[in-house]
Amino acid sequence: MAFTRATGKHRAPSRMARRGVGIAGAATLATSGVIGTLASPALAADTEDRSPEDTGLTRVITEDSLADRVNAQVAAQEQEAFETAAKEKARAEAKRKAEARAQEIREARERAAREAERRRLASFQLPVAGSYVSTGYKTGGSLWSSGSHSGVDFHAAYGSRVVSVGAGTVVEAGWGGAYGNNIVIRMNDGTYTQYGHLASIEVYVGQTVEPGEQIGVSGSTGNSTGPHLHFEARTSAEYGSDINPVAYLRARGVAV
């Protein structure tokens, strides 16, 4: 006798049907969050076990921040080096300019000193400071063998300081007959000056003298009636080549 499976609302589902319902239910529960909720503690535990640095995103951010700091430090160091170099360059330039200016000042002072020395050596002055002419040039009388005065007499007390009127070289220094103790100097401009009746001589032949340099002291040696300085200007060293001493000195800037 054969039996047939009852049908209707009390019919039990088949095994396959139950399995399908189970799968569908699981899916529904997963969708509704039940399974997700049940699984969360394990996921949370796994997440808690990992530090923030273990995530790839955090590691990238950390590395980028470090790189930024390094780059900023390098840039700051480069800027500092640039500013230091600029300051050193500015100091070097300032030093160079200061040295160049100092050199210019030194050269200007040296030029001024050379010019002053040149003017000094080219200058002329009275043979006796503050003196005056007591007997003029070409004054006539029996006192002079030529019949007239070949030079001028400057007033000078015995022992007065006698100086060279300009720069030159001594060509005669000693006894000069009627001139007594006398000195003849060849001046740098080619003319000659003579100083007579000296009490003493303080230079020698060949010696170079400068304007205002003492060459002797006044006296009354030779053909003289009293202490004074006989001064002559000449075109040569020989007697008879005399020129007007007053005009000679005035032409060279000396007030006589």
mmCIF file of N, CA, C and O in Angstrom, residues 69-87:
data_model
loop_
_atom_site.group_PDB
_atom_site.id
_atom_site.type_symbol
_atom_site.label_atom_id
_atom_site.label_comp_id
_atom_site.label_asym_id
_atom_site.label_seq_id
_atom_site.Cartn_x
_atom_site.Cartn_y
_atom_site.Cartn_z
ATOM 1 N N ARG A 69 59.333 69.415 7.908
ATOM 2 C CA ARG A 69 60.195 70.016 8.923
ATOM 3 C C ARG A 69 61.647 70.043 8.455
ATOM 4 O O ARG A 69 62.363 71.045 8.634
ATOM 5 N N VAL A 70 62.105 68.951 7.837
ATOM 6 C CA VAL A 70 63.479 68.895 7.336
ATOM 7 C C VAL A 70 63.687 69.937 6.254
ATOM 8 O O VAL A 70 64.681 70.671 6.239
ATOM 9 N N ASN A 71 62.721 70.012 5.348
ATOM 10 C CA ASN A 71 62.823 71.002 4.270
ATOM 11 C C ASN A 71 62.833 72.422 4.817
ATOM 12 O O ASN A 71 63.573 73.289 4.346
ATOM 13 N N ALA A 72 61.988 72.656 5.824
ATOM 14 C CA ALA A 72 61.947 73.992 6.432
ATOM 15 C C ALA A 72 63.272 74.317 7.108
ATOM 16 O O ALA A 72 63.773 75.451 7.018
ATOM 17 N N GLN A 73 63.854 73.325 7.775
ATOM 18 C CA GLN A 73 65.139 73.541 8.438
ATOM 19 C C GLN A 73 66.240 73.805 7.417
ATOM 20 O O GLN A 73 67.074 74.704 7.593
ATOM 21 N N VAL A 74 66.236 73.037 6.339
ATOM 22 C CA VAL A 74 67.230 73.243 5.280
ATOM 23 C C VAL A 74 67.068 74.633 4.672
ATOM 24 O O VAL A 74 68.046 75.353 4.441
ATOM 25 N N ALA A 75 65.814 75.011 4.424
ATOM 26 C CA ALA A 75 65.579 76.341 3.851
ATOM 27 C C ALA A 75 66.049 77.439 4.795
ATOM 28 O O ALA A 75 66.642 78.438 4.371
ATOM 29 N N ALA A 76 65.798 77.265 6.104
ATOM 30 C CA ALA A 76 66.244 78.253 7.087
ATOM 31 C C ALA A 76 67.758 78.336 7.122
ATOM 32 O O ALA A 76 68.346 79.427 7.198
ATOM 33 N N GLN A 77 68.430 77.172 7.061
ATOM 34 C CA GLN A 77 69.890 77.166 7.056
ATOM 35 C C GLN A 77 70.447 77.819 5.792
ATOM 36 O O GLN A 77 71.442 78.568 5.843
ATOM 37 N N GLU A 78 69.808 77.544 4.668
ATOM 38 C CA GLU A 78 70.254 78.168 3.420
ATOM 39 C C GLU A 78 70.063 79.674 3.469
ATOM 40 O O GLU A 78 70.921 80.443 3.018
ATOM 41 N N GLN A 79 68.933 80.119 4.028
ATOM 42 C CA GLN A 79 68.680 81.558 4.152
ATOM 43 C C GLN A 79 69.704 82.213 5.079
ATOM 44 O O GLN A 79 70.222 83.290 4.791
ATOM 45 N N GLU A 80 70.005 81.528 6.180
ATOM 46 C CA GLU A 80 70.998 82.051 7.117
ATOM 47 C C GLU A 80 72.368 82.128 6.464
ATOM 48 O O GLU A 80 73.094 83.122 6.632
ATOM 49 N N ALA A 81 72.734 81.081 5.701
ATOM 50 C CA ALA A 81 74.022 81.093 5.007
ATOM 51 C C ALA A 81 74.071 82.210 3.975
ATOM 52 O O ALA A 81 75.088 82.897 3.823
ATOM 53 N N PHE A 82 72.953 82.411 3.284
ATOM 54 C CA PHE A 82 72.883 83.487 2.283
ATOM 55 C C PHE A 82 73.054 84.845 2.948
ATOM 56 O O PHE A 82 73.810 85.697 2.466
ATOM 57 N N GLU A 83 72.346 85.056 4.072
ATOM 58 C CA GLU A 83 72.453 86.336 4.768
ATOM 59 C C GLU A 83 73.858 86.552 5.327
ATOM 60 O O GLU A 83 74.395 87.663 5.283
ATOM 61 N N THR A 84 74.456 85.472 5.854
ATOM 62 C CA THR A 84 75.830 85.581 6.369
ATOM 63 C C THR A 84 76.807 85.931 5.250
ATOM 64 O O THR A 84 77.679 86.792 5.419
ATOM 65 N N ALA A 85 76.646 85.262 4.108
ATOM 66 C CA ALA A 85 77.508 85.568 2.968
ATOM 67 C C ALA A 85 77.325 86.999 2.502
ATOM 68 O O ALA A 85 78.290 87.691 2.158
ATOM 69 N N ALA A 86 76.066 87.452 2.506
ATOM 70 C CA ALA A 86 75.793 88.830 2.088
ATOM 71 C C ALA A 86 76.439 89.823 3.049
ATOM 72 O O ALA A 86 77.006 90.843 2.622
ATOM 73 N N LYS A 87 76.360 89.530 4.344
ATOM 74 C CA LYS A 87 76.980 90.412 5.330
ATOM 75 C C LYS A 87 78.500 90.430 5.179
ATOM 76 O O LYS A 87 79.130 91.487 5.262
#
